[in-house]
PDB file of C-alpha atoms in Angstrom:
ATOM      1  CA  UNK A   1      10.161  17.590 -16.280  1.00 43.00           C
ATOM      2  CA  UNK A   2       6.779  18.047 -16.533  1.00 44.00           C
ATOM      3  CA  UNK A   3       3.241  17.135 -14.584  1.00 54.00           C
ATOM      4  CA  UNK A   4      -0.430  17.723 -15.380  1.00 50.00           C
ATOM      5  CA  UNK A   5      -2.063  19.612 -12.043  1.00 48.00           C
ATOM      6  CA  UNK A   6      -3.918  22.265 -11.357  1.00 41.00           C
ATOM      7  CA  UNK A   7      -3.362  24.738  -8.929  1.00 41.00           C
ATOM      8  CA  UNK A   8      -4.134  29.031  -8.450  1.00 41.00           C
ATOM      9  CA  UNK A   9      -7.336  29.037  -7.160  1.00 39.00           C
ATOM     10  CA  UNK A  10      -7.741  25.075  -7.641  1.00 40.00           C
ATOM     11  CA  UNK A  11      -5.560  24.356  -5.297  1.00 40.00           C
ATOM     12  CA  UNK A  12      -6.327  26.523  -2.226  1.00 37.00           C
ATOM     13  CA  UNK A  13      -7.477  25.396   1.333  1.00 39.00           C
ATOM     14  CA  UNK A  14      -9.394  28.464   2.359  1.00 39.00           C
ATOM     15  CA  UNK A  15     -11.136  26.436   4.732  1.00 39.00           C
ATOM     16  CA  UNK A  16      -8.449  24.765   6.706  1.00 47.00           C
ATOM     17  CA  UNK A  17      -6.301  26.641   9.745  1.00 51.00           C
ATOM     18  CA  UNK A  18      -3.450  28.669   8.874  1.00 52.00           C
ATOM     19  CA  UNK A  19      -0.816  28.725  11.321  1.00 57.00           C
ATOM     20  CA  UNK A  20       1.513  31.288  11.296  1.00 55.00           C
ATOM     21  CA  UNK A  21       3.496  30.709  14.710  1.00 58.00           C
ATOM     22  CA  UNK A  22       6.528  30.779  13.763  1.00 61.00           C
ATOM     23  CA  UNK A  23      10.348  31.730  14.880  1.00 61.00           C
ATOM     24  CA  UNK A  24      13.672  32.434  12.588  1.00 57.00           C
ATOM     25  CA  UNK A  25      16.733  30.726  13.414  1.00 54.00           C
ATOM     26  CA  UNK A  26      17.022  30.864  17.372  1.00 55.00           C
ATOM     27  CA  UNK A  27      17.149  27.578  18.281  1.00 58.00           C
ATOM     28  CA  UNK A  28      18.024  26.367  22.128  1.00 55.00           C
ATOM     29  CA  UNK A  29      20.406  23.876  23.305  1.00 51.00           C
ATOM     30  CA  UNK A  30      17.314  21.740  23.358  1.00 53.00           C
ATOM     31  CA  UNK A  31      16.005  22.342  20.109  1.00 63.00           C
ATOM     32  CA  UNK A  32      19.276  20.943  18.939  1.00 67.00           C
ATOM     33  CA  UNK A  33      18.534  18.245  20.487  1.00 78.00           C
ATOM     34  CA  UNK A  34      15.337  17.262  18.784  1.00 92.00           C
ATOM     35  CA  UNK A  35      16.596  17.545  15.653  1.00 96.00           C
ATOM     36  CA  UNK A  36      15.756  14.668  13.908  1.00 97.00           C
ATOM     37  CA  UNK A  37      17.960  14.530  11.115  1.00 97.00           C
ATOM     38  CA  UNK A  38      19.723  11.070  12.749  1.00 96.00           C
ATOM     39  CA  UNK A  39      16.422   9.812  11.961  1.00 97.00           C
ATOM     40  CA  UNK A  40      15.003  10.353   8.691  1.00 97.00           C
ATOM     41  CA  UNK A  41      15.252   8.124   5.962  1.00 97.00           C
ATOM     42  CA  UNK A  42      17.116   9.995   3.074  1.00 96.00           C
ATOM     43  CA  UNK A  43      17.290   7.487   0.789  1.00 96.00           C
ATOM     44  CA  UNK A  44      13.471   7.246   0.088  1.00 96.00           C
ATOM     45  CA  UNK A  45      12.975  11.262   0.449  1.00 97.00           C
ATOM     46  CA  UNK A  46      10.998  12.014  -2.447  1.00 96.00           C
ATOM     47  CA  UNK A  47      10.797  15.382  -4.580  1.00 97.00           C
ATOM     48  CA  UNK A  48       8.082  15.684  -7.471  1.00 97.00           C
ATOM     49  CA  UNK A  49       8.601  19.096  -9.439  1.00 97.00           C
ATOM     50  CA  UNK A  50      12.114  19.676  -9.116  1.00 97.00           C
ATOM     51  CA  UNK A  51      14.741  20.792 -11.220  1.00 95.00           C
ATOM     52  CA  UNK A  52      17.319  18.811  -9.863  1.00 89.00           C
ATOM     53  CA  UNK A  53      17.910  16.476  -7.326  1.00 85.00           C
ATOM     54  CA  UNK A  54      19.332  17.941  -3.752  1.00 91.00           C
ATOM     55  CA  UNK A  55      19.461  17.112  -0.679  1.00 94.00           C
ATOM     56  CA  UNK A  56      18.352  19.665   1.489  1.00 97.00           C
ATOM     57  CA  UNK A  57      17.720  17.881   4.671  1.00 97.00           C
ATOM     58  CA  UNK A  58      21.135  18.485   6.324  1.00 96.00           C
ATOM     59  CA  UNK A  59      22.674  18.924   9.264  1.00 95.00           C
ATOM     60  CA  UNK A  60      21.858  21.846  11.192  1.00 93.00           C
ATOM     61  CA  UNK A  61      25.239  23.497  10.840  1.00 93.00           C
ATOM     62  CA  UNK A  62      24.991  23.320   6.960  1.00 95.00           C
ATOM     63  CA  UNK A  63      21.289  24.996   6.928  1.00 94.00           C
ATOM     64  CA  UNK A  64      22.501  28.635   5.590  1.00 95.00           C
ATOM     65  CA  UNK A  65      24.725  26.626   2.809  1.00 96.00           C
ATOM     66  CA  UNK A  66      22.766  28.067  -0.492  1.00 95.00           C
ATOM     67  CA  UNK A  67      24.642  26.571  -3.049  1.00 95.00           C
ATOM     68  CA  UNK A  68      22.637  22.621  -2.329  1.00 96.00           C
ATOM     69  CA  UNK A  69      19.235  24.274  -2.936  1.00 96.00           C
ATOM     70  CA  UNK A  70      15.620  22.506  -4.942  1.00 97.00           C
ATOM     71  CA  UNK A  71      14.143  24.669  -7.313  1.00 97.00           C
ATOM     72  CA  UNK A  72      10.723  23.437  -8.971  1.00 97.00           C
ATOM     73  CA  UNK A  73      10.222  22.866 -12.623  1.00 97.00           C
ATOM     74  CA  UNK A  74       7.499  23.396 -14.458  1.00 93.00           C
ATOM     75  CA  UNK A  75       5.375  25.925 -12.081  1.00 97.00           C
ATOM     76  CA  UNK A  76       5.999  27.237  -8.276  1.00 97.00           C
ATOM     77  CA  UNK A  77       4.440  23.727  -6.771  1.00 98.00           C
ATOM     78  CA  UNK A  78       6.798  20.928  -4.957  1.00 98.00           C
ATOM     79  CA  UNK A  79       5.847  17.743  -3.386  1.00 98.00           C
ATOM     80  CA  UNK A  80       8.249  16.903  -0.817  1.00 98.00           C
ATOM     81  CA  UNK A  81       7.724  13.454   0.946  1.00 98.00           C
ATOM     82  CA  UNK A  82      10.046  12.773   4.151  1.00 98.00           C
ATOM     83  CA  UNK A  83      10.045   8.753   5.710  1.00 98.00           C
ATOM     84  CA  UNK A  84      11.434   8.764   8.980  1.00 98.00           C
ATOM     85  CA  UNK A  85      13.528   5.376  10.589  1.00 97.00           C
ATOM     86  CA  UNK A  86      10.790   5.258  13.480  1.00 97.00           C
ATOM     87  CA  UNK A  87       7.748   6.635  15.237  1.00 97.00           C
ATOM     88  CA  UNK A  88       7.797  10.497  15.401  1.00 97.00           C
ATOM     89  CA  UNK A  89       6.535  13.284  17.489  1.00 97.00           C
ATOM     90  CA  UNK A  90       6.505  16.282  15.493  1.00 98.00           C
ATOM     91  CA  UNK A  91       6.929  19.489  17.068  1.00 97.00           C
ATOM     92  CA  UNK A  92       7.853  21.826  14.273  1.00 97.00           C
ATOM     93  CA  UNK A  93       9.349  22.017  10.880  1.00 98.00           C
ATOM     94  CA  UNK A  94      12.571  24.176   9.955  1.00 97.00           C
ATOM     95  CA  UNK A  95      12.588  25.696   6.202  1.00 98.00           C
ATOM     96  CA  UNK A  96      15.215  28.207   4.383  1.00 97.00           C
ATOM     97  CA  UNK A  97      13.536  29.538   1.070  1.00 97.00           C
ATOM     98  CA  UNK A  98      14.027  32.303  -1.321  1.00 91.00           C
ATOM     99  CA  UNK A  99      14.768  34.804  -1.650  1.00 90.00           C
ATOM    100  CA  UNK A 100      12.117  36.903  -2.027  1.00 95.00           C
ATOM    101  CA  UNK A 101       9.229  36.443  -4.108  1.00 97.00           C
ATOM    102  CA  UNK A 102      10.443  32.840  -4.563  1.00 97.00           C
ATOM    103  CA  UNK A 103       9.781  31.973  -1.127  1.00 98.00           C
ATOM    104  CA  UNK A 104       6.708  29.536  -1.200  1.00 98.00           C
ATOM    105  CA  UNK A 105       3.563  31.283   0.012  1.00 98.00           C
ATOM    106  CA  UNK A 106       2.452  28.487   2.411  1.00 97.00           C
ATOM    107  CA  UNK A 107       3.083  24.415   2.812  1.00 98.00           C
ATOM    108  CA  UNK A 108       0.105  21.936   3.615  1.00 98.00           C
ATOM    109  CA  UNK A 109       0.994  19.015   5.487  1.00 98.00           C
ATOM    110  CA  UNK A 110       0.169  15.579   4.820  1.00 98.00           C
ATOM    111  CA  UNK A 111       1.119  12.952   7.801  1.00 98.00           C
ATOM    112  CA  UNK A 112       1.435   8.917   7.163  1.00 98.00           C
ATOM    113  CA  UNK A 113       0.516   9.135   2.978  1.00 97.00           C
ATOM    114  CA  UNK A 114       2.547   6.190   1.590  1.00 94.00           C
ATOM    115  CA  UNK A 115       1.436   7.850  -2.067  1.00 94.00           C
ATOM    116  CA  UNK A 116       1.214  11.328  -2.954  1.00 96.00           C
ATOM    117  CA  UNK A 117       1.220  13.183  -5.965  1.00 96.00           C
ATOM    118  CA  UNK A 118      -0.693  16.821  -7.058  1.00 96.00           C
ATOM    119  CA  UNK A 119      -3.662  14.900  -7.594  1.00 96.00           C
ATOM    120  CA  UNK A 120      -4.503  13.612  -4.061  1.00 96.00           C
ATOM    121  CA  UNK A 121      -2.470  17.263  -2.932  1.00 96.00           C
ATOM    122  CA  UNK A 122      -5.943  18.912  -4.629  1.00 93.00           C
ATOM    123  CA  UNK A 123      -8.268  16.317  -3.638  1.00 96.00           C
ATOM    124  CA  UNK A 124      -6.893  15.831   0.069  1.00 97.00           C
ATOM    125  CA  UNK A 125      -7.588  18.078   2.598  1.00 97.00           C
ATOM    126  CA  UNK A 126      -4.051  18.727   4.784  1.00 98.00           C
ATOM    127  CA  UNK A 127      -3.890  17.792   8.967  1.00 98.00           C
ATOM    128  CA  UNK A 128      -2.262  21.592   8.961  1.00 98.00           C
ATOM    129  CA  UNK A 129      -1.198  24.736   6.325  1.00 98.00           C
ATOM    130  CA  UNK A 130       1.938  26.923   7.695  1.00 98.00           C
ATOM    131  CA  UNK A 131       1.821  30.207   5.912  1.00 98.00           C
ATOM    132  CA  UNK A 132       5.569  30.649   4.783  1.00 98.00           C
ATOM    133  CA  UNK A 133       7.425  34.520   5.784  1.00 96.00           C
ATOM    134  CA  UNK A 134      10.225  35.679   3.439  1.00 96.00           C
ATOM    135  CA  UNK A 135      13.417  35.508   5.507  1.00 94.00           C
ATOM    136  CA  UNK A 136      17.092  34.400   4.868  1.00 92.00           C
ATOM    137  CA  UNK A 137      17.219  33.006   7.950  1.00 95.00           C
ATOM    138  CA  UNK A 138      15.535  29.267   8.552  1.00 96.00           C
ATOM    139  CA  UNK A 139      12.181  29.351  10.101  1.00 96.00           C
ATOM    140  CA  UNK A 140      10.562  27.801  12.777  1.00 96.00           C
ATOM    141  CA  UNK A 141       7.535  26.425  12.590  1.00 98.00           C
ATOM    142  CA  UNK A 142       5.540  25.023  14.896  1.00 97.00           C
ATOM    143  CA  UNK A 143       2.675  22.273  14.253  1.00 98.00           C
ATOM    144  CA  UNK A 144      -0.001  21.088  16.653  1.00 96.00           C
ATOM    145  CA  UNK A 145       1.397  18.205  18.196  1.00 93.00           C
ATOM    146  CA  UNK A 146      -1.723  15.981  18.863  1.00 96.00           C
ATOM    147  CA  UNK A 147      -1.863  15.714  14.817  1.00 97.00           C
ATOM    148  CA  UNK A 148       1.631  14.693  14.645  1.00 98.00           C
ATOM    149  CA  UNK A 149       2.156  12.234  17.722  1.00 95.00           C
ATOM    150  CA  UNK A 150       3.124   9.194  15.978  1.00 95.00           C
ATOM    151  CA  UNK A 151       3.996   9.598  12.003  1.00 98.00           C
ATOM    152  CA  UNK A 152       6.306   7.406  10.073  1.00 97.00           C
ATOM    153  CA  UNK A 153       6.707  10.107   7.594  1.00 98.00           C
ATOM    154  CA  UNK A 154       5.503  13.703   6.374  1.00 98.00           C
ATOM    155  CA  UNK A 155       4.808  15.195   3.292  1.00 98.00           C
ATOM    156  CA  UNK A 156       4.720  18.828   2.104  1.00 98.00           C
ATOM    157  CA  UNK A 157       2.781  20.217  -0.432  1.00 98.00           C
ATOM    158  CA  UNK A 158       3.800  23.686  -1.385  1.00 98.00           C
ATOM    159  CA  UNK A 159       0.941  25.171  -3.414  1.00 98.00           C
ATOM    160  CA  UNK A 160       2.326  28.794  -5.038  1.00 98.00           C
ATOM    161  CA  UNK A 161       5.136  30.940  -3.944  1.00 98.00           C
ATOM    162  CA  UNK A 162       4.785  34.786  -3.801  1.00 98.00           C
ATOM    163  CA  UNK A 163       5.064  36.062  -7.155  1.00 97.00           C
ATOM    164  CA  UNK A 164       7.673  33.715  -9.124  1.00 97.00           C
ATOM    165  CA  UNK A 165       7.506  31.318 -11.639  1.00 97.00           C
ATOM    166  CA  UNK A 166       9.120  29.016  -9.119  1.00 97.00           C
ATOM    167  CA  UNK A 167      10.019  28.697  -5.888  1.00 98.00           C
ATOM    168  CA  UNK A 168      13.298  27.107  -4.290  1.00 97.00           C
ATOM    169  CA  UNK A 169      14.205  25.890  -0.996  1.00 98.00           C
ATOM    170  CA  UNK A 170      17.659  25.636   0.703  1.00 97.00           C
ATOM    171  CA  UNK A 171      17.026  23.859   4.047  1.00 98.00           C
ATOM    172  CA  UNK A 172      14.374  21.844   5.402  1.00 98.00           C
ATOM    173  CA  UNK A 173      14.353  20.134   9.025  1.00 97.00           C
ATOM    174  CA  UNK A 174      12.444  18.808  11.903  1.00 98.00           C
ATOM    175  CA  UNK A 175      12.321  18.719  15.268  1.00 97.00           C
ATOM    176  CA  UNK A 176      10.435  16.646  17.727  1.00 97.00           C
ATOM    177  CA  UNK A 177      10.860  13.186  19.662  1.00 96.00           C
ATOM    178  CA  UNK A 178      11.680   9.831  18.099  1.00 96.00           C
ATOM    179  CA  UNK A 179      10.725   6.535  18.795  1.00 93.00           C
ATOM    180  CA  UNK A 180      11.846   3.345  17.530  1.00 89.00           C
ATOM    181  CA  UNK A 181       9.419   1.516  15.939  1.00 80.00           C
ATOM    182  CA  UNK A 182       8.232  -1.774  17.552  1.00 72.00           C
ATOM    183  CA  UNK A 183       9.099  -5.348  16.824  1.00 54.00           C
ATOM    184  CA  UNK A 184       7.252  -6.853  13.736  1.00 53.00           C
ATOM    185  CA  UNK A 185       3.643  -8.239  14.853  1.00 44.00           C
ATOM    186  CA  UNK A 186       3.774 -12.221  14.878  1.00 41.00           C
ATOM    187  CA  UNK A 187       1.758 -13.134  11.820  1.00 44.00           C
ATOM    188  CA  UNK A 188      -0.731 -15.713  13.216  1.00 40.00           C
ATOM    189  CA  UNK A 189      -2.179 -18.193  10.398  1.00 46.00           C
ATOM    190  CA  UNK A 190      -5.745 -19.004  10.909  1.00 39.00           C
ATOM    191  CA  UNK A 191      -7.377 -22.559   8.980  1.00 41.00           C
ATOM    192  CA  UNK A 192      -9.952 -21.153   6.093  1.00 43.00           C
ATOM    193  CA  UNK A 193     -10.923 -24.291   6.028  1.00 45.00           C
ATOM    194  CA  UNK A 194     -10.548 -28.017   7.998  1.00 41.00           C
ATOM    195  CA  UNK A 195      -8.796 -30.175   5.726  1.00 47.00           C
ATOM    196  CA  UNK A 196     -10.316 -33.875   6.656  1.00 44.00           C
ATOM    197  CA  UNK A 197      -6.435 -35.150   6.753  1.00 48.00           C
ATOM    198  CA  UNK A 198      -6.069 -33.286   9.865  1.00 44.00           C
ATOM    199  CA  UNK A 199      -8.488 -34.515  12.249  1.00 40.00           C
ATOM    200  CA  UNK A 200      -9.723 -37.691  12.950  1.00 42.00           C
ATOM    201  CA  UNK A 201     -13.200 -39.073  11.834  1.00 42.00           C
ATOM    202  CA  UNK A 202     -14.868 -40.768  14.896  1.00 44.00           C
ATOM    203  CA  UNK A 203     -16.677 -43.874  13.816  1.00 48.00           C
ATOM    204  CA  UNK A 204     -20.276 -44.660  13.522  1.00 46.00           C
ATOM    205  CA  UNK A 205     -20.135 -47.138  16.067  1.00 50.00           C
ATOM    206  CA  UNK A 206     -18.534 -45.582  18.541  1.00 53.00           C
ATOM    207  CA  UNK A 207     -20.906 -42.417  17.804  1.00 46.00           C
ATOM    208  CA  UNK A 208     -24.068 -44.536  18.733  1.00 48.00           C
ATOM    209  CA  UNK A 209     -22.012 -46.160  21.971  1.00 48.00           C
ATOM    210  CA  UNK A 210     -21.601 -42.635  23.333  1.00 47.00           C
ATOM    211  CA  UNK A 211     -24.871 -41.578  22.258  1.00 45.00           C
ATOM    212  CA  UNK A 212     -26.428 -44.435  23.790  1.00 55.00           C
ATOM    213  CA  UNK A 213     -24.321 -44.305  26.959  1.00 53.00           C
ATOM    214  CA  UNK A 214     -25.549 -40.605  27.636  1.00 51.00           C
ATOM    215  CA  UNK A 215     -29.046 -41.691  26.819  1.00 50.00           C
ATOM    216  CA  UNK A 216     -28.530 -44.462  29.765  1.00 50.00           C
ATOM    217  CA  UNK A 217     -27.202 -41.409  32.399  1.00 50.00           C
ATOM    218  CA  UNK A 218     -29.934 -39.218  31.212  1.00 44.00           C
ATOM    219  CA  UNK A 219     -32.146 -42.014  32.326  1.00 51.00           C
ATOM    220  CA  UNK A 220     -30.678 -42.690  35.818  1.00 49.00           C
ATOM    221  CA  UNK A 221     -30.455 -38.889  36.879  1.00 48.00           C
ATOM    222  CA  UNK A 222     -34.490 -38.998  35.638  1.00 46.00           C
ATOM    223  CA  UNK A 223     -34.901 -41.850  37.919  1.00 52.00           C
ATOM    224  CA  UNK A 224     -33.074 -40.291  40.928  1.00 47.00           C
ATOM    225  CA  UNK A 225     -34.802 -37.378  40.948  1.00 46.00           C
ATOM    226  CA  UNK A 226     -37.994 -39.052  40.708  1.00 45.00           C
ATOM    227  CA  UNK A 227     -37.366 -41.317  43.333  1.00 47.00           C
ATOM    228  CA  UNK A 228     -36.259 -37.923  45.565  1.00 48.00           C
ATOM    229  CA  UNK A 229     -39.560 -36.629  44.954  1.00 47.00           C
ATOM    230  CA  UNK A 230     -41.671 -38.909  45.971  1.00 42.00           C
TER     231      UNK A 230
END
């Protein structure tokens, strides 16, 4: 598999805010809890650069597995785009890499992009950029929450990785708050145009009779007040 992008110096984001808060692998009883793994849609997860096809969003008790890993192709960029099942509030973003120098260097974050591929990953600029540590133990890291409160899906851009040709991944998860999504609108169906069928044609006649009849009351409340004035 190949694909036509550029990337190096092309593809950096000098200018955008590099978070590096980040934990390894000591979750609490309530991080466990906002895992969101019930919730994401792993059917349409989507991988662009990869060797083969994996699925590395798994449960939390199979994150140190290494033998289900993603590995890119043709250079050390991957395009991972993850749909969730409802309305998310994303609070940070668990990845196992490696090892070493095929850890990626950093991931840019993409919230809501029904389409993505290395061309928009250049031309966009990312909500956030998480500079990736090389660890065999998963990360933790945290995003700003006000640019993730309500996402129906998330993609991640991995630019480079730290000295490889490519770079591979072993576990990636997310923790936050879910939200069911809400009922489908009601479509309402407004007329472009009256069709002449549908509404009734008042007659000539009875046009002048009313026009006539409020020329008559115009008259009479002229009279009146006349009549009150004097």
């Amino acid at each position: 598999m190949s694909h036509n992008h550029s990337h190096g110096n092309g593809c950096s984001h000098e200018h955008h805010d590099h978070d590096e808060d980040h934990d390894h692998d000591h979750l609490s009883s309530s991080d466990a809890n906002d895992n969101l793994f019930a919730f994401i849609d792993q059917p349409n997860v989507r991988i662009l650069n990869s060797v083969q096809e994996a699925k590395i969003i798994k449960p939390w008790d199979q994150r140190m597995d290494e033998t289900i890993f993603v590995e890119s192709d043709a250079d050390d960029q991957l395009i991972i785009r993850v749909p969730f099942t409802g309305s998310i509030k994303l609070r940070s973003i668990l990845i196992k890499s490696g090892p070493g120098d095929q850890t990626p260097s950093r991931v840019a974050l993409f919230p809501n992009q029904a389409q993505f591929d290395f061309e928009d990953a250049s031309d966009m600029t990312p909500v956030q950029e998480l500079t990736i540590v090389q660890s065999r133990e998963v990360g933790n890291y945290a995003v700003k929450p006000a640019k993730f409160s309500n996402i129906s899906s998330i993609t991640l851009f991995f630019p480079s990785s730290q000295g490889a040709d490519t770079i591979q991944i072993y576990y990636l998860g997310f923790l936050g708050t879910f939200t069911e999504r809400n009922q489908a609108p009601t479509t309402i169906v407004y007329e472009a145009q009256a069709n002449p069928a549908d509404h009734t044609k008042v007659p000539r006649s009875d046009r002048m009779l009313c026009w006539n009849s409020r020329k008559t009351k115009i008259r009479a409340a002229c009279n009146c007040t006349v009549g009150k004035e004097s």
